[in-house]
mmCIF file of C-alpha atoms in Angstrom:
data_model
loop_
_atom_site.group_PDB
_atom_site.id
_atom_site.type_symbol
_atom_site.label_atom_id
_atom_site.label_comp_id
_atom_site.label_asym_id
_atom_site.label_seq_id
_atom_site.Cartn_x
_atom_site.Cartn_y
_atom_site.Cartn_z
ATOM 1 C CA MET D 6 161.296 105.589 71.102
ATOM 2 C CA VAL D 7 157.921 106.975 72.171
ATOM 3 C CA TYR D 8 158.451 110.018 69.966
ATOM 4 C CA ASP D 9 159.220 107.740 67.025
ATOM 5 C CA GLY D 10 155.988 105.844 67.686
ATOM 6 C CA ILE D 11 153.982 109.071 67.778
ATOM 7 C CA LEU D 12 155.482 110.233 64.486
ATOM 8 C CA LEU D 13 154.798 106.853 62.851
ATOM 9 C CA SER D 14 151.218 106.933 64.179
ATOM 10 C CA LEU D 15 150.655 110.363 62.644
ATOM 11 C CA VAL D 16 152.017 109.261 59.270
ATOM 12 C CA ILE D 17 149.860 106.117 59.236
ATOM 13 C CA GLY D 18 146.871 108.162 60.382
ATOM 14 C CA PHE D 19 147.284 110.449 57.358
ATOM 15 C CA PHE D 20 147.619 107.453 55.012
ATOM 16 C CA ARG D 21 144.385 106.093 56.463
ATOM 17 C CA GLY D 22 142.603 109.364 55.643
ATOM 18 C CA GLY D 23 142.787 110.771 59.158
ATOM 19 C CA SER D 24 143.124 114.372 60.171
ATOM 20 C CA LEU D 25 144.848 116.382 62.878
ATOM 21 C CA LYS D 26 141.453 117.892 63.695
ATOM 22 C CA GLY D 27 140.853 115.018 66.084
ATOM 23 C CA LEU D 28 143.935 116.048 68.065
ATOM 24 C CA ALA D 29 142.362 119.484 68.557
ATOM 25 C CA HIS D 30 139.260 117.841 70.075
ATOM 26 C CA MET D 31 141.299 115.736 72.503
ATOM 27 C CA LYS D 32 140.003 116.029 76.050
ATOM 28 C CA LEU D 33 142.255 114.656 78.778
ATOM 29 C CA ARG D 34 141.867 115.002 82.508
ATOM 30 C CA GLY D 35 144.935 116.761 83.870
ATOM 31 C CA GLY D 36 146.210 117.243 80.319
ATOM 32 C CA TRP D 37 148.682 119.867 81.510
ATOM 33 C CA LEU D 38 150.544 117.189 83.498
ATOM 34 C CA PHE D 39 152.095 115.428 80.496
ATOM 35 C CA PRO D 40 154.048 118.413 79.096
ATOM 36 C CA LEU D 41 155.015 119.435 82.636
ATOM 37 C CA LEU D 42 156.425 115.955 83.354
ATOM 38 C CA LEU D 43 158.460 116.068 80.121
ATOM 39 C CA VAL D 44 159.949 119.433 81.125
ATOM 40 C CA VAL D 45 160.735 118.184 84.641
ATOM 41 C CA GLN D 46 162.553 115.131 83.217
ATOM 42 C CA PHE D 47 164.604 117.316 80.869
ATOM 43 C CA VAL D 48 165.506 119.677 83.732
ATOM 44 C CA ILE D 49 166.593 116.775 85.950
ATOM 45 C CA PHE D 50 168.644 115.306 83.097
ATOM 46 C CA ALA D 51 170.289 118.664 82.302
ATOM 47 C CA LEU D 52 171.072 119.638 85.897
ATOM 48 C CA GLN D 53 171.908 116.346 87.631
ATOM 49 C CA ASP D 54 175.603 116.725 86.753
ATOM 50 C CA LYS D 55 175.675 120.402 87.718
ATOM 51 C CA VAL D 56 173.550 120.792 90.864
ATOM 52 C CA ALA D 57 174.454 118.592 93.833
ATOM 53 C CA ILE D 58 170.963 118.394 95.356
ATOM 54 C CA ILE D 59 169.439 117.345 92.014
ATOM 55 C CA ALA D 60 172.183 114.742 91.571
ATOM 56 C CA LYS D 61 171.437 113.380 95.037
ATOM 57 C CA LEU D 62 167.675 113.292 94.483
ATOM 58 C CA SER D 63 167.565 112.436 90.757
ATOM 59 C CA ASN D 64 166.610 108.776 91.237
ATOM 60 C CA ALA D 65 163.711 109.685 93.525
ATOM 61 C CA LEU D 66 162.682 112.541 91.227
ATOM 62 C CA PHE D 67 162.585 110.247 88.177
ATOM 63 C CA LEU D 68 160.409 107.796 90.116
ATOM 64 C CA LEU D 69 158.112 110.621 91.239
ATOM 65 C CA VAL D 70 157.697 111.682 87.599
ATOM 66 C CA TYR D 71 156.653 108.107 86.781
ATOM 67 C CA VAL D 72 154.164 107.952 89.679
ATOM 68 C CA ILE D 73 152.522 111.206 88.574
ATOM 69 C CA GLY D 74 152.532 109.967 84.966
ATOM 70 C CA LEU D 75 150.826 106.740 86.020
ATOM 71 C CA LEU D 76 148.200 108.770 87.899
ATOM 72 C CA PHE D 77 147.588 110.885 84.769
ATOM 73 C CA LEU D 78 147.203 107.747 82.641
ATOM 74 C CA TRP D 79 144.866 106.141 85.173
ATOM 75 C CA LEU D 80 142.672 109.269 85.250
ATOM 76 C CA ASN D 81 142.336 108.956 81.467
ATOM 77 C CA ARG D 82 142.050 105.174 81.276
ATOM 78 C CA ASN D 83 138.752 105.468 79.354
ATOM 79 C CA GLN D 84 140.653 106.923 76.379
ATOM 80 C CA PRO D 85 141.463 104.398 73.629
ATOM 81 C CA GLY D 86 144.960 102.978 74.147
ATOM 82 C CA PHE D 87 145.551 104.539 77.573
ATOM 83 C CA ILE D 88 145.320 101.268 79.503
ATOM 84 C CA VAL D 89 147.968 99.872 77.143
ATOM 85 C CA ILE D 90 150.158 102.965 77.675
ATOM 86 C CA PHE D 91 149.589 102.617 81.434
ATOM 87 C CA ALA D 92 150.767 98.990 81.294
ATOM 88 C CA GLY D 93 153.960 99.967 79.430
ATOM 89 C CA VAL D 94 154.770 102.838 81.789
ATOM 90 C CA LEU D 95 154.079 100.540 84.755
ATOM 91 C CA LEU D 96 156.559 97.977 83.396
ATOM 92 C CA ASN D 97 159.223 100.691 83.077
ATOM 93 C CA PHE D 98 158.395 102.057 86.532
ATOM 94 C CA ILE D 99 158.638 98.620 88.156
ATOM 95 C CA VAL D 100 162.097 97.866 86.751
ATOM 96 C CA MET D 101 163.320 101.341 87.676
ATOM 97 C CA ALA D 102 161.849 101.186 91.177
ATOM 98 C CA VAL D 103 163.410 97.823 92.050
ATOM 99 C CA ASN D 104 166.770 99.075 90.734
ATOM 100 C CA GLY D 105 167.014 102.270 92.728
ATOM 101 C CA GLY D 106 165.318 104.669 90.326
ATOM 102 C CA ARG D 107 167.367 104.017 87.179
ATOM 103 C CA MET D 108 166.467 102.128 84.008
ATOM 104 C CA PRO D 109 168.849 99.189 83.528
ATOM 105 C CA VAL D 110 170.404 99.021 80.062
ATOM 106 C CA SER D 111 172.073 96.020 78.453
ATOM 107 C CA VAL D 112 175.672 96.955 77.662
ATOM 108 C CA GLU D 113 175.725 94.250 74.988
ATOM 109 C CA ALA D 114 172.600 95.636 73.307
ATOM 110 C CA ALA D 115 173.985 99.188 73.489
ATOM 111 C CA GLN D 116 177.439 98.475 71.997
ATOM 112 C CA PHE D 117 176.580 100.175 68.701
ATOM 113 C CA LEU D 118 175.861 103.456 70.543
ATOM 114 C CA GLY D 119 179.558 104.090 71.033
ATOM 115 C CA ARG D 120 182.252 103.842 73.679
ATOM 116 C CA GLU D 121 181.399 107.217 75.252
ATOM 117 C CA TYR D 122 177.810 106.108 75.921
ATOM 118 C CA ILE D 123 178.929 102.749 77.325
ATOM 119 C CA ASP D 124 181.475 104.443 79.617
ATOM 120 C CA ALA D 125 178.850 106.899 80.910
ATOM 121 C CA LEU D 126 176.362 104.074 81.341
ATOM 122 C CA GLN D 127 178.797 101.949 83.333
ATOM 123 C CA ALA D 128 179.810 104.955 85.441
ATOM 124 C CA GLY D 129 176.121 105.490 86.237
ATOM 125 C CA VAL D 130 176.106 109.085 85.035
ATOM 126 C CA TYR D 131 173.871 108.881 81.978
ATOM 127 C CA GLY D 132 170.451 110.390 82.625
ATOM 128 C CA LYS D 133 168.092 107.949 84.242
ATOM 129 C CA HIS D 134 169.966 104.872 82.997
ATOM 130 C CA GLN D 135 172.508 102.443 84.424
ATOM 131 C CA ALA D 136 174.228 99.355 83.082
ATOM 132 C CA ILE D 137 172.725 95.946 83.777
ATOM 133 C CA THR D 138 174.919 94.003 86.202
ATOM 134 C CA ARG D 139 174.593 90.719 88.102
ATOM 135 C CA GLU D 140 172.825 92.655 90.870
ATOM 136 C CA THR D 141 170.155 94.073 88.545
ATOM 137 C CA LEU D 142 166.640 92.935 89.363
ATOM 138 C CA LEU D 143 164.206 92.086 86.538
ATOM 139 C CA PRO D 144 166.781 92.850 83.814
ATOM 140 C CA PHE D 145 164.427 91.499 81.112
ATOM 141 C CA LEU D 146 162.253 94.613 81.706
ATOM 142 C CA GLY D 147 165.203 96.956 81.119
ATOM 143 C CA ASP D 148 166.434 98.468 77.880
ATOM 144 C CA ILE D 149 167.501 95.258 76.146
ATOM 145 C CA ILE D 150 166.109 95.605 72.608
ATOM 146 C CA PRO D 151 168.614 97.198 70.205
ATOM 147 C CA LEU D 152 167.331 99.286 67.305
ATOM 148 C CA SER D 153 169.882 99.969 64.607
ATOM 149 C CA PRO D 154 169.847 100.453 60.819
ATOM 150 C CA PRO D 155 167.682 100.165 58.882
ATOM 151 C CA TYR D 156 165.802 101.758 61.791
ATOM 152 C CA PRO D 157 166.435 105.498 61.402
ATOM 153 C CA ARG D 158 167.709 106.137 64.955
ATOM 154 C CA GLN D 159 170.069 103.952 66.937
ATOM 155 C CA GLN D 160 168.765 103.245 70.439
ATOM 156 C CA VAL D 161 168.037 100.544 72.974
ATOM 157 C CA ILE D 162 164.472 100.163 74.223
ATOM 158 C CA SER D 163 162.507 98.136 76.756
ATOM 159 C CA ILE D 164 159.467 95.904 76.509
ATOM 160 C CA GLY D 165 157.615 98.694 78.324
ATOM 161 C CA ASP D 166 158.602 101.135 75.558
ATOM 162 C CA VAL D 167 157.156 98.792 72.938
ATOM 163 C CA VAL D 168 153.889 98.500 74.889
ATOM 164 C CA ILE D 169 153.727 102.303 75.329
ATOM 165 C CA ASN D 170 154.103 102.750 71.577
ATOM 166 C CA VAL D 171 151.297 100.300 70.845
ATOM 167 C CA GLY D 172 149.000 102.258 73.167
ATOM 168 C CA ALA D 173 150.068 105.615 71.709
ATOM 169 C CA PHE D 174 149.423 104.248 68.214
ATOM 170 C CA LEU D 175 145.896 103.161 69.185
ATOM 171 C CA PHE D 176 145.152 106.539 70.784
ATOM 172 C CA ILE D 177 146.452 108.632 67.875
ATOM 173 C CA GLN D 178 144.665 106.474 65.301
ATOM 174 C CA HIS D 179 141.425 106.927 67.246
ATOM 175 C CA LEU D 180 141.879 110.707 67.381
ATOM 176 C CA MET D 181 142.849 111.108 63.745
ATOM 177 C CA LEU D 182 140.158 108.839 62.344
ATOM 178 C CA SER D 183 137.334 110.107 64.545
ATOM 179 C CA ALA D 184 137.790 113.750 63.515
ATOM 180 C CA PRO D 185 134.657 115.324 62.051
ATOM 181 C CA ASN D 186 134.824 115.145 58.269
ATOM 182 C CA LYS D 187 134.151 118.495 56.560
ATOM 183 C CA ASN D 188 132.534 116.655 53.616
ATOM 184 C CA THR D 189 129.870 115.099 55.836
ATOM 185 C CA SER D 190 126.509 116.685 55.144
ATOM 186 C CA THR D 191 124.748 118.286 58.095
ATOM 187 C CA ALA D 192 121.365 118.237 56.359
ATOM 188 C CA PRO D 193 118.752 116.060 58.030
ATOM 189 C CA ALA D 194 118.107 112.688 56.418
ATOM 190 C CA SER D 195 115.074 112.526 54.175
ATOM 191 C CA ARG D 196 112.208 110.268 55.113
#
């Protein structure tokens, strides 16, 4: 869902007359952390069914990724939208942390994703997700919001995901609309 929000933000930024030049001027503290955390999550996801030690530690590793991500966001909290992103990531982290390192997913909300997904979810072998049960703590913070047609991609998202997207939208709009305009004259103002 976050990727969808970024794409939508870029499209709206262009419609508002923005430019990608602002993205080139982006200055983030520890900016290398974000792509590294994405790679680490993909590696954990890809190997947790193949490498026993990663399978055993995957819950803790996912939580560690979130802690480092929260630190990155906090270091950049002065950036427009980053406090909002921080709040959304914190909501997702909290529900994962109190449920053993996995994001709870509503089986009812995920029905349209297919039987294979539901079976994997209930078996507890789907990425960093697990089915919501009676034992799930704070289930309202889990993935409970279904997105289906006319939305272009079928998925189930959390309240935290929605908040993250609002923050990402604010940040990208700021970057795209604050880019230096090449039509702006650099000549000094006349007196």
